[in-house]
Short mmCIF file of C-alpha atoms in Angstrom, two decimals:
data_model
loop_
_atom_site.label_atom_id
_atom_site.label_comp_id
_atom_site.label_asym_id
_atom_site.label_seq_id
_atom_site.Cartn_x
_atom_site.Cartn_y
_atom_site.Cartn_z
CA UNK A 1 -31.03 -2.64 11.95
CA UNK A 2 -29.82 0.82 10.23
CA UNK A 3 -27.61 1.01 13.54
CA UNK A 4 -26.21 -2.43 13.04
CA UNK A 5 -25.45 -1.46 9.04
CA UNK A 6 -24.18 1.80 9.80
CA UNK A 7 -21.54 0.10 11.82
CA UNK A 8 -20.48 -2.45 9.38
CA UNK A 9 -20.20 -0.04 6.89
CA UNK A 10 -18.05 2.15 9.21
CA UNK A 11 -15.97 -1.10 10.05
CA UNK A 12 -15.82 -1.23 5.91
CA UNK A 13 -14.45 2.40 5.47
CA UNK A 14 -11.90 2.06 7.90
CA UNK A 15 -10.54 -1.50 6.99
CA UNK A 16 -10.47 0.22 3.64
CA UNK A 17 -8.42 2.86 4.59
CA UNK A 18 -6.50 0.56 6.62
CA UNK A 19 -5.29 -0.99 4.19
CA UNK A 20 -3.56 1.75 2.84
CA UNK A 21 -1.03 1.48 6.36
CA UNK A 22 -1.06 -2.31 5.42
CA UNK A 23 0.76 -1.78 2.05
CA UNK A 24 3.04 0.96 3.73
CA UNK A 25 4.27 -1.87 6.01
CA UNK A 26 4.13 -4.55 3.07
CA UNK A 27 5.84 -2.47 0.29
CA UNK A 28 8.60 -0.98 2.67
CA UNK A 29 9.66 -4.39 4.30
CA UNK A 30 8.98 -6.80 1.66
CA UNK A 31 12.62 -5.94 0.42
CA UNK A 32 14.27 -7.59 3.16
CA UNK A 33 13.01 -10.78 2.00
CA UNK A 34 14.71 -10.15 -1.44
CA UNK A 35 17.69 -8.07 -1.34
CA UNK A 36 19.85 -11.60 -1.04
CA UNK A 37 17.94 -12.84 -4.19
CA UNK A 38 19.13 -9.17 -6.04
CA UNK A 39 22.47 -9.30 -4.60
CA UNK A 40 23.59 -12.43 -6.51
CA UNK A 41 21.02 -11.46 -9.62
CA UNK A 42 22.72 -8.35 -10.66
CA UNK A 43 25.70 -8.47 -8.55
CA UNK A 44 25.19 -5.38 -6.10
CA UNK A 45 27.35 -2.50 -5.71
CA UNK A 46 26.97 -1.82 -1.87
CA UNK A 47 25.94 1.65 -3.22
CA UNK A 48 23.33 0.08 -5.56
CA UNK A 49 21.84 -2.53 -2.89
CA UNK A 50 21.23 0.98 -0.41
CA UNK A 51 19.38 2.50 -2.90
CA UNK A 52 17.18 -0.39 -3.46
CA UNK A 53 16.30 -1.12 -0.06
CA UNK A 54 16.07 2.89 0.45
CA UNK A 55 14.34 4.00 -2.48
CA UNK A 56 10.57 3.37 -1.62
CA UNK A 57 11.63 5.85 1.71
CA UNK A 58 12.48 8.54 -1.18
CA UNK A 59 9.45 8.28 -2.96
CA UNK A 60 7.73 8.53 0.28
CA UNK A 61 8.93 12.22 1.17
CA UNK A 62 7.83 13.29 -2.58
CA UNK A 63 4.05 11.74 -2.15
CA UNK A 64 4.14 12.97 1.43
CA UNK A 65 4.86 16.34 0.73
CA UNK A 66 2.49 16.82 -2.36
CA UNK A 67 -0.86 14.76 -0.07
CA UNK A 68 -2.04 17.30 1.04
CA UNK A 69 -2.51 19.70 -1.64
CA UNK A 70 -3.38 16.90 -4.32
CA UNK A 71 -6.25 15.65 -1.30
CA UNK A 72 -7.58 19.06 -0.77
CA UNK A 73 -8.06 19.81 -4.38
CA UNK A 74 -9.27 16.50 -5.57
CA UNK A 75 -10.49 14.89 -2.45
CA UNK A 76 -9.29 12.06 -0.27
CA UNK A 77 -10.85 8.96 -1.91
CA UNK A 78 -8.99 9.51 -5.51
CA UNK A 79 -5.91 10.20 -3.39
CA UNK A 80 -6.36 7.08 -2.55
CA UNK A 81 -7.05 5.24 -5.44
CA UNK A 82 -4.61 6.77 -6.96
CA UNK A 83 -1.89 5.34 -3.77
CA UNK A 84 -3.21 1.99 -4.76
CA UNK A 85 -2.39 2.40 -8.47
CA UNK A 86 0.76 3.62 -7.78
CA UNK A 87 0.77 0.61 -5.73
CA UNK A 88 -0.28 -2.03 -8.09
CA UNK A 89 2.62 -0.38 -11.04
CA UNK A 90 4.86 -0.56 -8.73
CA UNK A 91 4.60 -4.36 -7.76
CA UNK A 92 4.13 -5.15 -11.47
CA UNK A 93 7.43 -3.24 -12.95
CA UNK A 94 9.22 -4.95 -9.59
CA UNK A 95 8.05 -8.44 -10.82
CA UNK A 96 8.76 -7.98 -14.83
CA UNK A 97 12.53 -5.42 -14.40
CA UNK A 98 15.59 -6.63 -16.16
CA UNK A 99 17.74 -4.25 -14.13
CA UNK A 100 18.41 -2.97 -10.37
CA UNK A 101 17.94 0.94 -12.04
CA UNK A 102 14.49 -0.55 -12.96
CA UNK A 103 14.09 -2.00 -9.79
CA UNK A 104 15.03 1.18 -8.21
CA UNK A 105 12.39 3.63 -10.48
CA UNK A 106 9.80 0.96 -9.34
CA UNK A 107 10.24 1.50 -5.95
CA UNK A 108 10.32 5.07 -5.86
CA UNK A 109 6.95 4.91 -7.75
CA UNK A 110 5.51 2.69 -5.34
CA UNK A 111 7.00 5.06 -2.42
CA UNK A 112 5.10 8.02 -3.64
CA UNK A 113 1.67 5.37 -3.20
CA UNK A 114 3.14 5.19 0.21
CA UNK A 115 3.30 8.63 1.44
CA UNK A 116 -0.22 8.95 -0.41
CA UNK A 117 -1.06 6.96 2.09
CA UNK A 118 0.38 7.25 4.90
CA UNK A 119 -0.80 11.40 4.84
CA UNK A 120 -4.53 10.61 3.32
CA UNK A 121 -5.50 7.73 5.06
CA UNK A 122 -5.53 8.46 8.57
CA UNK A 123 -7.05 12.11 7.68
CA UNK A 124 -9.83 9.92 5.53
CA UNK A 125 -10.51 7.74 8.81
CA UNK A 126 -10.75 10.61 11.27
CA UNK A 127 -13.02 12.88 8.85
CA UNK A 128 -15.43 9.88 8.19
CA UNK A 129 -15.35 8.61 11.96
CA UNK A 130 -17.86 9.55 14.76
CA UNK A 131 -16.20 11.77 17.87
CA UNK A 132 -16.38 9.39 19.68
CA UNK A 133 -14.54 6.86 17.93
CA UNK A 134 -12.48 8.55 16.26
CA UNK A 135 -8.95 7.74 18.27
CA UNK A 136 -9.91 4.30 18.38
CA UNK A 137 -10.67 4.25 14.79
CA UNK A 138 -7.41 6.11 13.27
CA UNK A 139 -5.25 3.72 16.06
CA UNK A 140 -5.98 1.13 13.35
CA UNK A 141 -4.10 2.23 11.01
CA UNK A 142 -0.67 2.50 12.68
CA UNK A 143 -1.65 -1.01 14.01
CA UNK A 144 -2.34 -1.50 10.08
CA UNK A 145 1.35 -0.93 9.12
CA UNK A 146 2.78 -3.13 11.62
CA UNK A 147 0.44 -6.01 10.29
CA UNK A 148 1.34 -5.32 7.17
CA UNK A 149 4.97 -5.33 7.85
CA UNK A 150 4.35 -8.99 9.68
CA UNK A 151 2.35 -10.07 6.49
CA UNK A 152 5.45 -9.13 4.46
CA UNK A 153 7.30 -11.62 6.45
CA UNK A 154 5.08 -14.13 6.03
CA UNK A 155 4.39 -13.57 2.47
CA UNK A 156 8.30 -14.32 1.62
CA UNK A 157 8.90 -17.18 3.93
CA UNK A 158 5.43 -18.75 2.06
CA UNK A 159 6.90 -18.03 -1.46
CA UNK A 160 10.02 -19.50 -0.60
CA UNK A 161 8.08 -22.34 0.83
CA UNK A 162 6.20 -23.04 -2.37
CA UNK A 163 9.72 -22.14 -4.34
CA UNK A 164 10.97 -25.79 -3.11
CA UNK A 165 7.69 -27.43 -4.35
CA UNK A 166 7.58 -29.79 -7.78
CA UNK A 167 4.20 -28.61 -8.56
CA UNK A 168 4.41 -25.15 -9.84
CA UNK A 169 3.37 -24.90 -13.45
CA UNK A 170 5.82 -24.01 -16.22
CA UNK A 171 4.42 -20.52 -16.28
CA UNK A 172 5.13 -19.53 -13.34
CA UNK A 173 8.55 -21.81 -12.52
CA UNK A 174 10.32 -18.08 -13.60
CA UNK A 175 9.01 -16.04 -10.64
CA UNK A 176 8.45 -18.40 -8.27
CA UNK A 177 11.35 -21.05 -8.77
CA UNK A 178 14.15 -19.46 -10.78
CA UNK A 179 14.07 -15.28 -9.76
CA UNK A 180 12.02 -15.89 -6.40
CA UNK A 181 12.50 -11.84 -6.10
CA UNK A 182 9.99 -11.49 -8.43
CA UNK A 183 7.09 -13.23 -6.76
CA UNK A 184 8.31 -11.65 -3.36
CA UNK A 185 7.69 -8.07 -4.92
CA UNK A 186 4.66 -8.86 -6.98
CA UNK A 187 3.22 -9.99 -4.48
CA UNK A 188 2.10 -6.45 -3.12
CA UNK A 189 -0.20 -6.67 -6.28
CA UNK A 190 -2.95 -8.55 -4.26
CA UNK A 191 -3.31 -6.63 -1.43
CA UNK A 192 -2.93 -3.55 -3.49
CA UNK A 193 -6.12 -4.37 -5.78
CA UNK A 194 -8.02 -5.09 -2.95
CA UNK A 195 -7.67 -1.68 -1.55
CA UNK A 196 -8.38 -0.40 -5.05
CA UNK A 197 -11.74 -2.27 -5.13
CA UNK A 198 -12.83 -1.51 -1.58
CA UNK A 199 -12.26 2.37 -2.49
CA UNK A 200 -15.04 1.90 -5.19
CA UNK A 201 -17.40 0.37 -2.34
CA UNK A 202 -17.03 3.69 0.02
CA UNK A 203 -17.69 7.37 0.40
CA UNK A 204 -15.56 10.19 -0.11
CA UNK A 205 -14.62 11.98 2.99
CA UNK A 206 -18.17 14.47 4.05
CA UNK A 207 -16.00 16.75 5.79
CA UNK A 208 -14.07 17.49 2.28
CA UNK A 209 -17.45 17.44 0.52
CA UNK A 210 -18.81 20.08 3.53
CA UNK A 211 -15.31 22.38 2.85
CA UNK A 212 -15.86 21.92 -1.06
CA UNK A 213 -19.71 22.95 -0.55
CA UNK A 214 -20.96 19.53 -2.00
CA UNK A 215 -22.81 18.60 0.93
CA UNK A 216 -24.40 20.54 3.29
CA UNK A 217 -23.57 20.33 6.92
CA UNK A 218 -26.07 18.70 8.79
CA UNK A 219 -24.14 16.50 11.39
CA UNK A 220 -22.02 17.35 14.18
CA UNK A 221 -18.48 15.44 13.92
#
């Protein structure tokens, strides 16, 4: 029985930290699905549309480059939470700008969640993992990003769906009728509060609690 809830909970942890490759493949194609929307919206420069559908990749190499240092120091679960913060601003400021420059700062934003997690999350899986799982275990989340990339798809061609349909309330006619865009890139909000509540639910990494002399060593990884 303690074998059979030790391995859900394992399962648990790493769909957690999954998730975090799930909204790298979300947040970085879910643009695709919009950019026509923006184009007639604010009437692209070709200059402005690159930057729009490039801008989450430059927030990326900033949150990359910082991971590691901000995860050592403060540990890979609030590096985490923090990604899917960054994660939930950004899909909110995406769904409420008035401008592409807005559009633009809320991508970058969102693309420093995304290098959060694409640095932290596969360490987090590894250092929680048994040996003997542990290639299978981090595989899932590069399989994680291309599901989340597929879910993307589906997520726009769904809101497009609905766009056509009589029955959506007054409220939300704006973002799902009249400025589509808007539900298309809020729509990372969802996904991006789950991962924030499943973070709650799990441990922080023992091998940074070991190296920060929190917990003692007393199994053999």
């Amino acid at each position: 029985m303690m074998k059979l809830s030790g391995s859900i909970y394992l399962v648990l942890i790493c769909f957690t930290a999954g998730l975090g490759g799930f909204l790298f493949g979300f947040d970085t194609a879910v643009i695709s699905g919009a950019i026509n929307f923006l184009r007639t919206q604010f009437e692209l420069s070709p200059a402005m549309e690159g930057w729009l559908m490039s801008s989450a990749l430059f927030g990326c190499i900033g949150g990359a480059a910082i991971s590691g240092w901000i995860s050592d120091k403060y540990g890979r679960k609030k590096v985490l939470m923090l990604s899917a913060l960054l994660f939930i601003i950004s899909a909110f400021w995406c769904a409420v700008a008035d401008t592409a420059s807005v559009l633009v700062i809320a991508r970058i934003l969102g693309g420093v969640g995304v290098g959060f997690a694409a640095m932290v999350a596969p360490m987090f899986i590894s250092e929680i993992s048994p040996a003997e799982l542990r290639g299978r275990l981090v595989s899932v989340y590069q399989l994680s990003i291309t599901l989340g990339i597929l879910f993307s798809y589906l997520s726009n061609a769904w809101i497009l769906k609905i766009s056509t349909s009589t029955s959506i309330s007054e409220p939300l006619h704006f973002y799902f009728v009249d400025q589509v865009w808007r539900a298309m890139l809020g729509s990372n909000m969802v996904p991006s509060l789950l991962f924030l509540i499943l973070l709650l639910l799990i441990p922080e990494s023992p091998r940074w609690l070991i190296k920060k002399g929190i917990l003692m060593r007393h199994t053999k990884y």
